[in-house]
GROMACS .gro file of C-alpha atoms in nm:
model
  400
    1UNK     CA    1  12.771   9.166  10.990
    2UNK     CA    2  12.764   9.546  11.018
    3UNK     CA    3  12.954   9.539  11.350
    4UNK     CA    4  13.217   9.314  11.192
    5UNK     CA    5  13.256   9.557  10.900
    6UNK     CA    6  13.297   9.858  11.130
    7UNK     CA    7  13.550   9.675  11.347
    8UNK     CA    8  13.742   9.567  11.039
    9UNK     CA    9  13.748   9.920  10.898
   10UNK     CA   10  13.871  10.062  11.229
   11UNK     CA   11  14.141   9.796  11.246
   12UNK     CA   12  14.253   9.878  10.895
   13UNK     CA   13  14.263  10.251  10.972
   14UNK     CA   14  14.471  10.212  11.285
   15UNK     CA   15  14.710   9.939  11.172
   16UNK     CA   16  14.773  10.022  10.808
   17UNK     CA   17  14.788  10.343  10.612
   18UNK     CA   18  14.674  10.288  10.256
   19UNK     CA   19  14.714  10.579  10.019
   20UNK     CA   20  14.500  10.682   9.729
   21UNK     CA   21  14.770  10.546   9.500
   22UNK     CA   22  14.729  10.202   9.660
   23UNK     CA   23  14.351  10.207   9.608
   24UNK     CA   24  14.380  10.343   9.252
   25UNK     CA   25  14.635  10.079   9.160
   26UNK     CA   26  14.413   9.808   9.308
   27UNK     CA   27  14.104   9.926   9.122
   28UNK     CA   28  14.292   9.950   8.793
   29UNK     CA   29  14.427   9.599   8.842
   30UNK     CA   30  14.105   9.417   8.934
   31UNK     CA   31  13.883   9.603   8.687
   32UNK     CA   32  14.103   9.530   8.387
   33UNK     CA   33  13.890   9.324   8.147
   34UNK     CA   34  13.604   9.328   8.406
   35UNK     CA   35  13.249   9.357   8.275
   36UNK     CA   36  12.945   9.433   8.489
   37UNK     CA   37  12.732   9.250   8.232
   38UNK     CA   38  12.881   8.910   8.305
   39UNK     CA   39  12.774   8.696   8.600
   40UNK     CA   40  13.084   8.696   8.827
   41UNK     CA   41  13.158   8.324   8.845
   42UNK     CA   42  13.448   8.155   8.671
   43UNK     CA   43  13.241   7.848   8.586
   44UNK     CA   44  12.929   7.990   8.424
   45UNK     CA   45  12.749   7.658   8.462
   46UNK     CA   46  12.753   7.696   8.841
   47UNK     CA   47  12.484   7.900   9.022
   48UNK     CA   48  12.581   8.210   9.218
   49UNK     CA   49  12.469   8.186   9.584
   50UNK     CA   50  12.296   8.504   9.696
   51UNK     CA   51  12.237   8.567  10.068
   52UNK     CA   52  11.940   8.798  10.136
   53UNK     CA   53  11.832   8.954  10.466
   54UNK     CA   54  11.569   9.217  10.538
   55UNK     CA   55  11.613   9.499  10.789
   56UNK     CA   56  11.279   9.657  10.880
   57UNK     CA   57  11.264  10.020  10.991
   58UNK     CA   58  10.890  10.088  11.009
   59UNK     CA   59  10.544   9.982  10.894
   60UNK     CA   60  10.414  10.295  10.726
   61UNK     CA   61  10.064  10.196  10.624
   62UNK     CA   62   9.825   9.903  10.600
   63UNK     CA   63   9.547   9.978  10.350
   64UNK     CA   64   9.262   9.729  10.384
   65UNK     CA   65   9.070   9.861  10.084
   66UNK     CA   66   9.361   9.847   9.837
   67UNK     CA   67   9.511   9.549  10.021
   68UNK     CA   68   9.847   9.721  10.033
   69UNK     CA   69  10.131   9.707  10.284
   70UNK     CA   70  10.384   9.990  10.292
   71UNK     CA   71  10.709   9.929  10.477
   72UNK     CA   72  11.043  10.105  10.506
   73UNK     CA   73  11.371   9.921  10.535
   74UNK     CA   74  11.666   9.788  10.345
   75UNK     CA   75  11.790   9.460  10.208
   76UNK     CA   76  12.127   9.312  10.290
   77UNK     CA   77  12.252   9.121   9.986
   78UNK     CA   78  12.578   8.929  10.001
   79UNK     CA   79  12.744   8.730   9.726
   80UNK     CA   80  13.092   8.636   9.608
   81UNK     CA   81  13.235   8.802   9.299
   82UNK     CA   82  13.507   8.561   9.187
   83UNK     CA   83  13.640   8.821   8.942
   84UNK     CA   84  13.711   9.080   9.214
   85UNK     CA   85  13.979   8.919   9.428
   86UNK     CA   86  14.324   9.034   9.529
   87UNK     CA   87  14.603   8.972   9.777
   88UNK     CA   88  14.597   9.245  10.045
   89UNK     CA   89  14.975   9.229  10.093
   90UNK     CA   90  15.027   9.343   9.734
   91UNK     CA   91  14.837   9.665   9.798
   92UNK     CA   92  14.959   9.777  10.139
   93UNK     CA   93  14.717   9.540  10.321
   94UNK     CA   94  14.406   9.684  10.158
   95UNK     CA   95  14.123   9.443  10.236
   96UNK     CA   96  13.815   9.644  10.140
   97UNK     CA   97  13.718   9.899   9.877
   98UNK     CA   98  13.392  10.078   9.797
   99UNK     CA   99  13.265  10.073   9.439
  100UNK     CA  100  12.965  10.262   9.288
  101UNK     CA  101  12.661  10.041   9.240
  102UNK     CA  102  12.657  10.055   8.860
  103UNK     CA  103  13.028   9.980   8.814
  104UNK     CA  104  13.011   9.613   8.911
  105UNK     CA  105  12.774   9.323   8.853
  106UNK     CA  106  12.477   9.302   9.087
  107UNK     CA  107  12.170   9.076   9.093
  108UNK     CA  108  11.850   9.200   8.927
  109UNK     CA  109  11.643   9.155   9.241
  110UNK     CA  110  11.294   9.310   9.231
  111UNK     CA  111  10.986   9.323   9.453
  112UNK     CA  112  10.764   9.054   9.302
  113UNK     CA  113  10.433   9.144   9.468
  114UNK     CA  114  10.475   9.520   9.445
  115UNK     CA  115  10.219   9.787   9.355
  116UNK     CA  116  10.446  10.007   9.151
  117UNK     CA  117  10.635   9.917   8.836
  118UNK     CA  118  10.959   9.725   8.870
  119UNK     CA  119  11.235   9.958   8.977
  120UNK     CA  120  11.603   9.904   9.030
  121UNK     CA  121  11.700   9.872   9.392
  122UNK     CA  122  11.936  10.130   9.533
  123UNK     CA  123  12.056  10.418   9.317
  124UNK     CA  124  12.355  10.568   9.139
  125UNK     CA  125  12.480  10.719   9.465
  126UNK     CA  126  12.500  10.378   9.638
  127UNK     CA  127  12.841  10.221   9.702
  128UNK     CA  128  12.898   9.850   9.746
  129UNK     CA  129  13.154   9.704   9.985
  130UNK     CA  130  13.399   9.472   9.811
  131UNK     CA  131  13.636   9.258  10.021
  132UNK     CA  132  13.963   9.105   9.909
  133UNK     CA  133  13.814   8.752   9.897
  134UNK     CA  134  13.548   8.866   9.652
  135UNK     CA  135  13.267   8.910   9.907
  136UNK     CA  136  13.031   9.190   9.802
  137UNK     CA  137  12.779   9.353  10.034
  138UNK     CA  138  12.494   9.564   9.897
  139UNK     CA  139  12.251   9.752  10.127
  140UNK     CA  140  11.974   9.909   9.915
  141UNK     CA  141  11.729  10.117  10.122
  142UNK     CA  142  11.373  10.166   9.997
  143UNK     CA  143  11.004  10.216  10.073
  144UNK     CA  144  10.838   9.890   9.970
  145UNK     CA  145  10.474   9.887   9.860
  146UNK     CA  146  10.357   9.526   9.843
  147UNK     CA  147  10.025   9.354   9.789
  148UNK     CA  148   9.871   9.179  10.088
  149UNK     CA  149   9.548   8.981  10.090
  150UNK     CA  150   9.355   9.091  10.401
  151UNK     CA  151   9.066   8.938  10.594
  152UNK     CA  152   8.872   9.202  10.790
  153UNK     CA  153   8.603   8.967  10.920
  154UNK     CA  154   8.711   9.012  11.282
  155UNK     CA  155   8.777   9.388  11.265
  156UNK     CA  156   8.892   9.555  11.491
  157UNK     CA  157   9.041   9.244  11.654
  158UNK     CA  158   9.187   9.113  11.329
  159UNK     CA  159   9.532   8.975  11.258
  160UNK     CA  160   9.688   9.009  10.913
  161UNK     CA  161   9.972   8.810  10.759
  162UNK     CA  162  10.157   8.987  10.479
  163UNK     CA  163  10.438   8.865  10.256
  164UNK     CA  164  10.713   9.070  10.093
  165UNK     CA  165  10.856   8.868   9.804
  166UNK     CA  166  11.176   8.935   9.613
  167UNK     CA  167  11.277   8.750   9.299
  168UNK     CA  168  11.558   8.762   9.046
  169UNK     CA  169  11.361   8.867   8.741
  170UNK     CA  170  11.592   8.768   8.454
  171UNK     CA  171  11.795   8.487   8.607
  172UNK     CA  172  11.678   8.135   8.679
  173UNK     CA  173  11.761   7.938   8.990
  174UNK     CA  174  12.035   7.762   8.794
  175UNK     CA  175  12.211   8.099   8.760
  176UNK     CA  176  12.134   8.276   9.088
  177UNK     CA  177  12.044   8.066   9.389
  178UNK     CA  178  11.883   8.284   9.655
  179UNK     CA  179  11.959   8.164  10.004
  180UNK     CA  180  11.784   8.276  10.317
  181UNK     CA  181  12.020   8.444  10.554
  182UNK     CA  182  12.041   8.315  10.906
  183UNK     CA  183  11.949   8.667  11.014
  184UNK     CA  184  11.607   8.652  10.841
  185UNK     CA  185  11.416   8.968  10.930
  186UNK     CA  186  11.605   9.208  11.153
  187UNK     CA  187  11.520   9.557  11.279
  188UNK     CA  188  11.700   9.878  11.197
  189UNK     CA  189  11.595  10.171  11.417
  190UNK     CA  190  11.246  10.023  11.415
  191UNK     CA  191  10.953  10.254  11.498
  192UNK     CA  192  10.626  10.113  11.629
  193UNK     CA  193  10.314  10.171  11.421
  194UNK     CA  194  10.029  10.354  11.594
  195UNK     CA  195   9.763  10.115  11.461
  196UNK     CA  196   9.940   9.779  11.419
  197UNK     CA  197  10.158   9.562  11.641
  198UNK     CA  198  10.420   9.341  11.478
  199UNK     CA  199  10.380   9.011  11.664
  200UNK     CA  200  10.588   8.773  11.452
  201UNK     CA  201  10.825   8.759  11.155
  202UNK     CA  202  10.963   8.480  10.941
  203UNK     CA  203  11.143   8.423  10.614
  204UNK     CA  204  11.169   8.143  10.363
  205UNK     CA  205  11.291   8.042  10.020
  206UNK     CA  206  11.053   7.945   9.740
  207UNK     CA  207  11.163   7.783   9.417
  208UNK     CA  208  10.880   7.761   9.167
  209UNK     CA  209  10.910   7.715   8.791
  210UNK     CA  210  11.287   7.767   8.807
  211UNK     CA  211  11.233   8.097   8.987
  212UNK     CA  212  11.446   8.171   9.288
  213UNK     CA  213  11.270   8.397   9.535
  214UNK     CA  214  11.281   8.486   9.901
  215UNK     CA  215  10.972   8.562  10.106
  216UNK     CA  216  10.964   8.773  10.423
  217UNK     CA  217  10.646   8.735  10.629
  218UNK     CA  218  10.509   8.992  10.875
  219UNK     CA  219  10.229   8.901  11.113
  220UNK     CA  220  10.039   9.210  11.225
  221UNK     CA  221   9.773   9.256  11.492
  222UNK     CA  222   9.552   9.565  11.501
  223UNK     CA  223   9.541   9.777  11.815
  224UNK     CA  224   9.167   9.780  11.893
  225UNK     CA  225   9.144  10.045  12.168
  226UNK     CA  226   9.064  10.337  11.936
  227UNK     CA  227   8.786  10.144  11.760
  228UNK     CA  228   8.647  10.009  12.086
  229UNK     CA  229   8.616  10.361  12.229
  230UNK     CA  230   8.483  10.526  11.913
  231UNK     CA  231   8.271  10.254  11.750
  232UNK     CA  232   8.192   9.954  11.966
  233UNK     CA  233   8.097  10.117  12.297
  234UNK     CA  234   7.873  10.389  12.141
  235UNK     CA  235   7.695  10.126  11.930
  236UNK     CA  236   7.640   9.897  12.229
  237UNK     CA  237   7.509  10.185  12.442
  238UNK     CA  238   7.271  10.300  12.167
  239UNK     CA  239   7.148   9.944  12.131
  240UNK     CA  240   7.053   9.922  12.498
  241UNK     CA  241   6.913  10.274  12.493
  242UNK     CA  242   6.677  10.158  12.220
  243UNK     CA  243   6.534   9.892  12.454
  244UNK     CA  244   6.425  10.158  12.704
  245UNK     CA  245   6.135  10.248  12.473
  246UNK     CA  246   5.951   9.951  12.628
  247UNK     CA  247   5.991  10.099  12.975
  248UNK     CA  248   5.805  10.421  12.889
  249UNK     CA  249   5.430  10.387  12.959
  250UNK     CA  250   5.198  10.420  12.663
  251UNK     CA  251   4.999  10.688  12.847
  252UNK     CA  252   5.305  10.913  12.865
  253UNK     CA  253   5.272  11.002  12.497
  254UNK     CA  254   5.650  10.998  12.444
  255UNK     CA  255   5.690  10.641  12.331
  256UNK     CA  256   5.700  10.701  11.955
  257UNK     CA  257   5.905  11.020  11.978
  258UNK     CA  258   6.167  10.846  12.193
  259UNK     CA  259   6.184  10.547  11.959
  260UNK     CA  260   6.218  10.768  11.650
  261UNK     CA  261   6.484  10.983  11.819
  262UNK     CA  262   6.695  10.680  11.910
  263UNK     CA  263   6.654  10.534  11.562
  264UNK     CA  264   6.760  10.861  11.396
  265UNK     CA  265   7.055  10.889  11.633
  266UNK     CA  266   7.158  10.540  11.536
  267UNK     CA  267   7.125  10.619  11.164
  268UNK     CA  268   7.332  10.937  11.197
  269UNK     CA  269   7.596  10.754  11.398
  270UNK     CA  270   7.616  10.485  11.131
  271UNK     CA  271   7.698  10.745  10.865
  272UNK     CA  272   7.979  10.875  11.085
  273UNK     CA  273   8.144  10.543  11.168
  274UNK     CA  274   8.108  10.409  10.813
  275UNK     CA  275   8.420  10.608  10.729
  276UNK     CA  276   8.612  10.425  11.002
  277UNK     CA  277   8.510  10.076  10.893
  278UNK     CA  278   8.722   9.905  10.627
  279UNK     CA  279   8.527   9.824  10.312
  280UNK     CA  280   8.548   9.492  10.133
  281UNK     CA  281   8.316   9.304   9.900
  282UNK     CA  282   8.465   8.965   9.984
  283UNK     CA  283   8.438   8.960  10.362
  284UNK     CA  284   8.218   9.185  10.574
  285UNK     CA  285   8.336   9.269  10.928
  286UNK     CA  286   8.133   9.111  11.206
  287UNK     CA  287   8.099   9.455  11.363
  288UNK     CA  288   7.922   9.575  11.046
  289UNK     CA  289   7.674   9.288  11.075
  290UNK     CA  290   7.625   9.378  11.440
  291UNK     CA  291   7.539   9.735  11.336
  292UNK     CA  292   7.279   9.605  11.091
  293UNK     CA  293   7.125   9.390  11.366
  294UNK     CA  294   7.098   9.694  11.594
  295UNK     CA  295   6.938   9.891  11.312
  296UNK     CA  296   6.685   9.611  11.259
  297UNK     CA  297   6.614   9.615  11.632
  298UNK     CA  298   6.537   9.986  11.604
  299UNK     CA  299   6.293   9.926  11.318
  300UNK     CA  300   6.117   9.646  11.509
  301UNK     CA  301   6.093   9.868  11.820
  302UNK     CA  302   5.927  10.138  11.609
  303UNK     CA  303   5.676   9.889  11.467
  304UNK     CA  304   5.594   9.747  11.809
  305UNK     CA  305   5.550  10.095  11.957
  306UNK     CA  306   5.311  10.197  11.680
  307UNK     CA  307   5.116   9.872  11.723
  308UNK     CA  308   5.095   9.929  12.099
  309UNK     CA  309   4.952  10.279  12.055
  310UNK     CA  310   4.693  10.137  11.820
  311UNK     CA  311   4.586   9.876  12.077
  312UNK     CA  312   4.596  10.116  12.369
  313UNK     CA  313   4.351  10.359  12.206
  314UNK     CA  314   4.105  10.094  12.096
  315UNK     CA  315   3.747  10.113  12.212
  316UNK     CA  316   3.721   9.931  12.542
  317UNK     CA  317   3.390   9.788  12.429
  318UNK     CA  318   3.566   9.582  12.165
  319UNK     CA  319   3.608   9.220  12.255
  320UNK     CA  320   3.959   9.117  12.349
  321UNK     CA  321   4.072   8.796  12.178
  322UNK     CA  322   4.153   8.499  12.397
  323UNK     CA  323   4.516   8.508  12.281
  324UNK     CA  324   4.572   8.853  12.430
  325UNK     CA  325   4.399   8.751  12.751
  326UNK     CA  326   4.641   8.459  12.788
  327UNK     CA  327   4.934   8.693  12.718
  328UNK     CA  328   4.823   8.926  12.996
  329UNK     CA  329   4.775   8.635  13.237
  330UNK     CA  330   5.120   8.497  13.156
  331UNK     CA  331   5.276   8.838  13.213
  332UNK     CA  332   5.108   8.866  13.550
  333UNK     CA  333   5.231   8.523  13.649
  334UNK     CA  334   5.586   8.606  13.548
  335UNK     CA  335   5.575   8.929  13.744
  336UNK     CA  336   5.441   8.735  14.044
  337UNK     CA  337   5.144   8.965  14.085
  338UNK     CA  338   4.797   8.862  14.175
  339UNK     CA  339   4.512   9.013  13.979
  340UNK     CA  340   4.248   9.196  14.173
  341UNK     CA  341   3.878   9.234  14.111
  342UNK     CA  342   3.776   9.562  13.964
  343UNK     CA  343   3.421   9.687  13.974
  344UNK     CA  344   3.319   9.790  13.623
  345UNK     CA  345   3.073  10.045  13.765
  346UNK     CA  346   3.340  10.215  13.978
  347UNK     CA  347   3.584  10.249  13.690
  348UNK     CA  348   3.313  10.328  13.434
  349UNK     CA  349   3.502  10.109  13.183
  350UNK     CA  350   3.362   9.823  12.982
  351UNK     CA  351   3.639   9.575  13.061
  352UNK     CA  352   3.613   9.217  12.978
  353UNK     CA  353   3.616   8.962  13.258
  354UNK     CA  354   3.812   8.647  13.194
  355UNK     CA  355   3.779   8.345  13.414
  356UNK     CA  356   4.065   8.103  13.423
  357UNK     CA  357   4.142   7.798  13.629
  358UNK     CA  358   4.479   7.935  13.728
  359UNK     CA  359   4.354   8.259  13.877
  360UNK     CA  360   4.027   8.125  14.005
  361UNK     CA  361   3.840   8.453  14.063
  362UNK     CA  362   3.738   8.703  13.798
  363UNK     CA  363   4.024   8.893  13.637
  364UNK     CA  364   3.979   9.232  13.475
  365UNK     CA  365   4.162   9.263  13.140
  366UNK     CA  366   4.162   9.576  12.921
  367UNK     CA  367   4.347   9.694  12.612
  368UNK     CA  368   4.579   9.896  12.832
  369UNK     CA  369   4.682   9.571  13.001
  370UNK     CA  370   4.750   9.416  12.661
  371UNK     CA  371   4.978   9.708  12.570
  372UNK     CA  372   5.156   9.679  12.903
  373UNK     CA  373   5.210   9.304  12.849
  374UNK     CA  374   5.359   9.372  12.508
  375UNK     CA  375   5.603   9.614  12.673
  376UNK     CA  376   5.698   9.351  12.929
  377UNK     CA  377   5.769   9.070  12.682
  378UNK     CA  378   5.934   9.298  12.424
  379UNK     CA  379   6.166   9.449  12.686
  380UNK     CA  380   6.297   9.116  12.813
  381UNK     CA  381   6.312   8.959  12.466
  382UNK     CA  382   6.515   9.250  12.331
  383UNK     CA  383   6.734   9.264  12.641
  384UNK     CA  384   6.821   8.892  12.650
  385UNK     CA  385   6.878   8.856  12.275
  386UNK     CA  386   7.081   9.178  12.264
  387UNK     CA  387   7.306   9.061  12.547
  388UNK     CA  388   7.354   8.720  12.384
  389UNK     CA  389   7.433   8.868  12.041
  390UNK     CA  390   7.673   9.124  12.189
  391UNK     CA  391   7.859   8.864  12.394
  392UNK     CA  392   7.882   8.616  12.104
  393UNK     CA  393   7.989   8.874  11.844
  394UNK     CA  394   8.268   9.031  12.046
  395UNK     CA  395   8.380   8.704  12.204
  396UNK     CA  396   8.426   8.551  11.860
  397UNK     CA  397   8.602   8.865  11.732
  398UNK     CA  398   8.834   8.896  12.030
  399UNK     CA  399   8.915   8.524  12.027
  400UNK     CA  400   9.033   8.543  11.668
   0.00000   0.00000   0.00000
């Protein structure tokens, strides 16, 4: 359309030579008894077809908290004004004139799902193109702030679908019939957004309760690299670092301090990344739930470490329950190690001797062995469950 207009204007400039008197005479002739308050159709019982296209320049902002989409672009509105027609030959082959926006009739099109109050499109400095057959082209440029319901469950691998709806506020569909242009959504010097990719666009006409409205749909996909590098990887690494507390021997004396340090590091990191996570009371991101799980893991690791220290420093003379003896035996079987006899006199420890059918000979079991078995089972339990949860969480998020 724009290329056709430019070509037509160049052709007019080179072939004909209209003067200001020609244009002034034309304007005086067609605007005699013309009123911008009257819908420009001869038969007022007939609807006025209105062709609407949207030219997108940029996606300025996507606010998940306010559920707001901010875009820049302009509308291309085309209709036929039956009261503004003339014969070009009568006016030195003048086929097009430019009229200020407020001097002729124009549709009262407004952004239906906007954040701000209803405002008139365009401005007093806008000129409309009027052709000799009555075709009028209006190109109002604006920054559109529209509401958009957002689902951040799969953040930062989420995809959002936002609608930009325009409606004729005062006229019914019987008076102005909005028609979707074949162009739909086009791009005008489009600039890529640093956070969102525009993966699909569509447009459609909706006629509800005698309203005539056009809907332009943008499908956006978040670019996850920044969040992967600054949120996901540090959280995953801290989660596995927390498991290493079960590798440190109880005798080293650093078990609790290491566990507390990792837990505090995790808590501090959570306060930092909370500003990067979108907040919503309706749907919580899966990554936020994953952070809570890692925090719970840290609390459980602290409890287990404290319990281990308590068992490790128990009096060796205290009787070891059968349950703990079976735990130690199972740990030794899993580690494929054979127990060896230990002479109580040589070690000067009152260790309990447990006889089992599986091991046959006497097996020496002490509280230090119980603590070591707890480390063994806790390490592998935490490791396996953490791997499974991590794979499931991010596979589901990425697959969305």
